Amino acid sequence: ASATLLKKFIQVNLNGNLSGMIKLALNTAQPQSSQGKVKLALDGILLPAQSLMGFNLPDIKMTSAKINAVIENGKFTAQEIGFGSSTKTDDIVAQVTGDAQMEAPLERTKLGLKAVFELSPRILQSFPLLEALLAPAKGADGKFSYRFNGPIMSLETVAGG
């Protein structure tokens, strides 16, 4: 599958196999009435070597990803959002948990999300400064974590949260 939606925001090539379903009834005028369900599985994910925002990225591989989320009365809940399973086979292993309350306009949507991730040694070696930049988010288990809180338009990002 080609991630054309992502290309609208981030110019990146992505290859893999995508299956699942997306059923959404979004109301931008009254987001609190929005409903929906997303259930996606991705396999054989490859971001080929490319340049992104001036950085040369190596190829990035993940064996699988799952995205299961619901929207009920304008509240988005991440039931299961995960990428990869082990840094022995995957360059990125990540879990996203939390929720978001949709508001009008959508920039006022309030997030309460947490992302926890690991990067393979190969990726860390490709970017010598990356681990230093991520150091405030690194836990005792070697994983990095960030919390994203508040409205999208003035989002607070907390490292190690």
PDB file of C-alpha atoms in Angstrom:
ATOM      1  CA  ALA A   1       0.000   0.000   0.000  1.00  0.00           C
ATOM      2  CA  SER A   2       1.193   3.486  -0.686  1.00  0.00           C
ATOM      3  CA  ALA A   3       0.579   5.965   2.114  1.00  0.00           C
ATOM      4  CA  THR A   4      -0.867   8.782   0.008  1.00  0.00           C
ATOM      5  CA  LEU A   5      -2.633  10.317   3.023  1.00  0.00           C
ATOM      6  CA  LEU A   6       0.704  10.608   4.823  1.00  0.00           C
ATOM      7  CA  LYS A   7       2.211  12.185   1.705  1.00  0.00           C
ATOM      8  CA  LYS A   8      -0.133  15.116   2.200  1.00  0.00           C
ATOM      9  CA  PHE A   9       1.668  15.876   5.466  1.00  0.00           C
ATOM     10  CA  ILE A  10       5.050  14.156   5.161  1.00  0.00           C
ATOM     11  CA  GLN A  11       6.738  13.410   1.849  1.00  0.00           C
ATOM     12  CA  VAL A  12       7.828   9.812   2.494  1.00  0.00           C
ATOM     13  CA  ASN A  13       7.677   6.580   0.486  1.00  0.00           C
ATOM     14  CA  LEU A  14       6.179   3.578   2.260  1.00  0.00           C
ATOM     15  CA  ASN A  15       5.673   0.054   0.931  1.00  0.00           C
ATOM     16  CA  GLY A  16       3.922  -2.978   2.407  1.00  0.00           C
ATOM     17  CA  ASN A  17       0.703  -4.964   2.480  1.00  0.00           C
ATOM     18  CA  LEU A  18      -2.357  -3.357   4.031  1.00  0.00           C
ATOM     19  CA  SER A  19      -5.595  -5.085   5.037  1.00  0.00           C
ATOM     20  CA  GLY A  20      -8.518  -4.152   7.215  1.00  0.00           C
ATOM     21  CA  MET A  21     -11.358  -1.685   7.321  1.00  0.00           C
ATOM     22  CA  ILE A  22     -12.069   1.948   8.043  1.00  0.00           C
ATOM     23  CA  LYS A  23     -15.610   3.024   8.840  1.00  0.00           C
ATOM     24  CA  LEU A  24     -15.915   6.690   9.773  1.00  0.00           C
ATOM     25  CA  ALA A  25     -18.777   9.144  10.128  1.00  0.00           C
ATOM     26  CA  LEU A  26     -16.963  12.383  10.883  1.00  0.00           C
ATOM     27  CA  ASN A  27     -18.827  15.610  11.506  1.00  0.00           C
ATOM     28  CA  THR A  28     -16.433  18.590  11.372  1.00  0.00           C
ATOM     29  CA  ALA A  29     -19.183  21.029  12.397  1.00  0.00           C
ATOM     30  CA  GLN A  30     -20.073  18.951  15.476  1.00  0.00           C
ATOM     31  CA  PRO A  31     -17.122  16.605  16.052  1.00  0.00           C
ATOM     32  CA  GLN A  32     -18.630  15.337  19.320  1.00  0.00           C
ATOM     33  CA  SER A  33     -21.153  13.399  17.216  1.00  0.00           C
ATOM     34  CA  SER A  34     -18.464  11.641  15.171  1.00  0.00           C
ATOM     35  CA  GLN A  35     -18.406   7.838  15.198  1.00  0.00           C
ATOM     36  CA  GLY A  36     -16.147   5.260  13.661  1.00  0.00           C
ATOM     37  CA  LYS A  37     -13.857   2.286  13.748  1.00  0.00           C
ATOM     38  CA  VAL A  38     -10.435   1.610  12.261  1.00  0.00           C
ATOM     39  CA  LYS A  39      -8.967  -1.869  12.103  1.00  0.00           C
ATOM     40  CA  LEU A  40      -5.831  -2.151   9.988  1.00  0.00           C
ATOM     41  CA  ALA A  41      -2.995  -4.651   9.691  1.00  0.00           C
ATOM     42  CA  LEU A  42       0.199  -3.947   7.797  1.00  0.00           C
ATOM     43  CA  ASP A  43       2.808  -6.550   6.901  1.00  0.00           C
ATOM     44  CA  GLY A  44       6.227  -6.340   5.306  1.00  0.00           C
ATOM     45  CA  ILE A  45       6.597  -2.613   5.900  1.00  0.00           C
ATOM     46  CA  LEU A  46       9.513  -0.922   4.163  1.00  0.00           C
ATOM     47  CA  LEU A  47      10.430   2.717   4.055  1.00  0.00           C
ATOM     48  CA  PRO A  48      13.107   2.677   1.334  1.00  0.00           C
ATOM     49  CA  ALA A  49      16.256   4.753   1.799  1.00  0.00           C
ATOM     50  CA  GLN A  50      15.299   8.361   1.037  1.00  0.00           C
ATOM     51  CA  SER A  51      15.767  11.973   2.016  1.00  0.00           C
ATOM     52  CA  LEU A  52      13.279  13.511   4.447  1.00  0.00           C
ATOM     53  CA  MET A  53      13.464  17.155   5.496  1.00  0.00           C
ATOM     54  CA  GLY A  54      17.171  17.263   4.623  1.00  0.00           C
ATOM     55  CA  PHE A  55      18.073  14.006   6.394  1.00  0.00           C
ATOM     56  CA  ASN A  56      19.219  10.921   4.518  1.00  0.00           C
ATOM     57  CA  LEU A  57      17.260   8.008   5.920  1.00  0.00           C
ATOM     58  CA  PRO A  58      18.425   4.413   5.588  1.00  0.00           C
ATOM     59  CA  ASP A  59      15.850   1.797   4.638  1.00  0.00           C
ATOM     60  CA  ILE A  60      13.583   1.153   7.625  1.00  0.00           C
ATOM     61  CA  LYS A  61      11.919  -2.239   8.004  1.00  0.00           C
ATOM     62  CA  MET A  62       9.098  -3.465  10.212  1.00  0.00           C
ATOM     63  CA  THR A  63       7.554  -6.910   9.965  1.00  0.00           C
ATOM     64  CA  SER A  64       4.085  -5.764  10.983  1.00  0.00           C
ATOM     65  CA  ALA A  65       1.847  -3.085  12.442  1.00  0.00           C
ATOM     66  CA  LYS A  66      -1.672  -3.031  13.865  1.00  0.00           C
ATOM     67  CA  ILE A  67      -4.002  -0.097  14.257  1.00  0.00           C
ATOM     68  CA  ASN A  68      -7.256  -0.679  16.120  1.00  0.00           C
ATOM     69  CA  ALA A  69      -9.137   2.408  17.220  1.00  0.00           C
ATOM     70  CA  VAL A  70     -12.697   3.575  17.777  1.00  0.00           C
ATOM     71  CA  ILE A  71     -14.443   6.930  17.789  1.00  0.00           C
ATOM     72  CA  GLU A  72     -17.546   7.153  19.969  1.00  0.00           C
ATOM     73  CA  ASN A  73     -19.342  10.458  20.457  1.00  0.00           C
ATOM     74  CA  GLY A  74     -16.285  12.298  19.200  1.00  0.00           C
ATOM     75  CA  LYS A  75     -13.841  10.493  21.486  1.00  0.00           C
ATOM     76  CA  PHE A  76     -11.004   8.670  19.719  1.00  0.00           C
ATOM     77  CA  THR A  77      -9.585   5.725  21.694  1.00  0.00           C
ATOM     78  CA  ALA A  78      -6.445   3.881  20.658  1.00  0.00           C
ATOM     79  CA  GLN A  79      -7.331   0.288  21.496  1.00  0.00           C
ATOM     80  CA  GLU A  80      -4.162  -1.123  19.934  1.00  0.00           C
ATOM     81  CA  ILE A  81      -1.620   0.794  17.917  1.00  0.00           C
ATOM     82  CA  GLY A  82       1.643  -1.039  17.558  1.00  0.00           C
ATOM     83  CA  PHE A  83       4.534  -1.251  15.115  1.00  0.00           C
ATOM     84  CA  GLY A  84       7.052  -4.091  15.013  1.00  0.00           C
ATOM     85  CA  SER A  85       7.707  -6.621  17.754  1.00  0.00           C
ATOM     86  CA  SER A  86      11.468  -6.860  18.342  1.00  0.00           C
ATOM     87  CA  THR A  87      14.466  -4.710  17.459  1.00  0.00           C
ATOM     88  CA  LYS A  88      16.134  -7.952  16.315  1.00  0.00           C
ATOM     89  CA  THR A  89      13.766  -8.044  13.315  1.00  0.00           C
ATOM     90  CA  ASP A  90      12.286  -4.538  13.224  1.00  0.00           C
ATOM     91  CA  ASP A  91      13.999  -1.157  12.976  1.00  0.00           C
ATOM     92  CA  ILE A  92      11.213   0.505  14.978  1.00  0.00           C
ATOM     93  CA  VAL A  93       9.110  -1.067  17.718  1.00  0.00           C
ATOM     94  CA  ALA A  94       6.412   1.257  19.036  1.00  0.00           C
ATOM     95  CA  GLN A  95       3.163   1.343  20.983  1.00  0.00           C
ATOM     96  CA  VAL A  96       0.744   4.263  21.121  1.00  0.00           C
ATOM     97  CA  THR A  97      -1.937   4.443  23.821  1.00  0.00           C
ATOM     98  CA  GLY A  98      -4.470   7.010  24.905  1.00  0.00           C
ATOM     99  CA  ASP A  99      -7.335   9.008  23.520  1.00  0.00           C
ATOM    100  CA  ALA A 100      -8.412  12.295  21.986  1.00  0.00           C
ATOM    101  CA  GLN A 101     -11.587  14.321  22.364  1.00  0.00           C
ATOM    102  CA  MET A 102     -12.576  15.872  19.042  1.00  0.00           C
ATOM    103  CA  GLU A 103     -13.523  19.547  19.105  1.00  0.00           C
ATOM    104  CA  ALA A 104     -14.534  22.207  16.572  1.00  0.00           C
ATOM    105  CA  PRO A 105     -12.480  23.441  14.910  1.00  0.00           C
ATOM    106  CA  LEU A 106     -10.417  20.236  14.763  1.00  0.00           C
ATOM    107  CA  GLU A 107      -7.228  22.097  15.798  1.00  0.00           C
ATOM    108  CA  ARG A 108      -8.808  22.314  19.260  1.00  0.00           C
ATOM    109  CA  THR A 109      -9.048  18.533  19.546  1.00  0.00           C
ATOM    110  CA  LYS A 110      -7.524  17.558  22.899  1.00  0.00           C
ATOM    111  CA  LEU A 111      -4.965  14.761  22.855  1.00  0.00           C
ATOM    112  CA  GLY A 112      -3.949  12.491  25.694  1.00  0.00           C
ATOM    113  CA  LEU A 113      -1.535  10.108  23.957  1.00  0.00           C
ATOM    114  CA  LYS A 114       1.619   8.274  24.944  1.00  0.00           C
ATOM    115  CA  ALA A 115       4.149   6.802  22.518  1.00  0.00           C
ATOM    116  CA  VAL A 116       6.773   4.303  23.677  1.00  0.00           C
ATOM    117  CA  PHE A 117       9.339   3.129  21.150  1.00  0.00           C
ATOM    118  CA  GLU A 118      12.647   1.391  20.579  1.00  0.00           C
ATOM    119  CA  LEU A 119      15.016   1.805  17.658  1.00  0.00           C
ATOM    120  CA  SER A 120      17.245  -0.930  16.293  1.00  0.00           C
ATOM    121  CA  PRO A 121      21.005  -0.608  16.752  1.00  0.00           C
ATOM    122  CA  ARG A 122      21.285  -0.207  12.968  1.00  0.00           C
ATOM    123  CA  ILE A 123      19.067   2.893  13.030  1.00  0.00           C
ATOM    124  CA  LEU A 124      20.875   4.387  16.027  1.00  0.00           C
ATOM    125  CA  GLN A 125      24.238   3.817  14.289  1.00  0.00           C
ATOM    126  CA  SER A 126      22.905   5.526  11.138  1.00  0.00           C
ATOM    127  CA  PHE A 127      22.226   8.719  13.127  1.00  0.00           C
ATOM    128  CA  PRO A 128      25.037   9.304  15.635  1.00  0.00           C
ATOM    129  CA  LEU A 129      23.266  12.296  17.230  1.00  0.00           C
ATOM    130  CA  LEU A 130      19.827  10.685  17.422  1.00  0.00           C
ATOM    131  CA  GLU A 131      20.328   8.909  20.727  1.00  0.00           C
ATOM    132  CA  ALA A 132      21.688  12.101  22.290  1.00  0.00           C
ATOM    133  CA  LEU A 133      18.667  14.072  21.031  1.00  0.00           C
ATOM    134  CA  LEU A 134      16.290  11.428  22.418  1.00  0.00           C
ATOM    135  CA  ALA A 135      18.178  11.036  25.737  1.00  0.00           C
ATOM    136  CA  PRO A 136      15.599  12.960  27.852  1.00  0.00           C
ATOM    137  CA  ALA A 137      12.960  10.448  26.739  1.00  0.00           C
ATOM    138  CA  LYS A 138      15.012   7.320  27.462  1.00  0.00           C
ATOM    139  CA  GLY A 139      13.869   5.122  30.328  1.00  0.00           C
ATOM    140  CA  ALA A 140      15.804   2.603  32.416  1.00  0.00           C
ATOM    141  CA  ASP A 141      14.531  -0.146  30.085  1.00  0.00           C
ATOM    142  CA  GLY A 142      16.210   1.557  27.095  1.00  0.00           C
ATOM    143  CA  LYS A 143      12.891   2.544  25.519  1.00  0.00           C
ATOM    144  CA  PHE A 144      11.979   6.108  24.615  1.00  0.00           C
ATOM    145  CA  SER A 145       8.640   7.606  25.612  1.00  0.00           C
ATOM    146  CA  TYR A 146       6.745  10.798  24.935  1.00  0.00           C
ATOM    147  CA  ARG A 147       3.376  12.122  26.098  1.00  0.00           C
ATOM    148  CA  PHE A 148       1.307  14.408  23.884  1.00  0.00           C
ATOM    149  CA  ASN A 149      -1.218  16.428  25.873  1.00  0.00           C
ATOM    150  CA  GLY A 150      -3.635  19.231  25.148  1.00  0.00           C
ATOM    151  CA  PRO A 151      -5.148  20.809  22.057  1.00  0.00           C
ATOM    152  CA  ILE A 152      -3.434  20.096  18.733  1.00  0.00           C
ATOM    153  CA  MET A 153      -2.914  23.824  18.117  1.00  0.00           C
ATOM    154  CA  SER A 154      -0.843  24.182  21.328  1.00  0.00           C
ATOM    155  CA  LEU A 155       0.285  20.636  21.925  1.00  0.00           C
ATOM    156  CA  GLU A 156       2.501  19.935  24.932  1.00  0.00           C
ATOM    157  CA  THR A 157       5.119  17.248  24.340  1.00  0.00           C
ATOM    158  CA  VAL A 158       6.681  15.679  27.443  1.00  0.00           C
ATOM    159  CA  ALA A 159       9.771  13.496  27.086  1.00  0.00           C
ATOM    160  CA  GLY A 160       9.955  10.446  29.312  1.00  0.00           C
ATOM    161  CA  GLY A 161       6.319  10.857  30.270  1.00  0.00           C
TER     162      GLY A 161
END
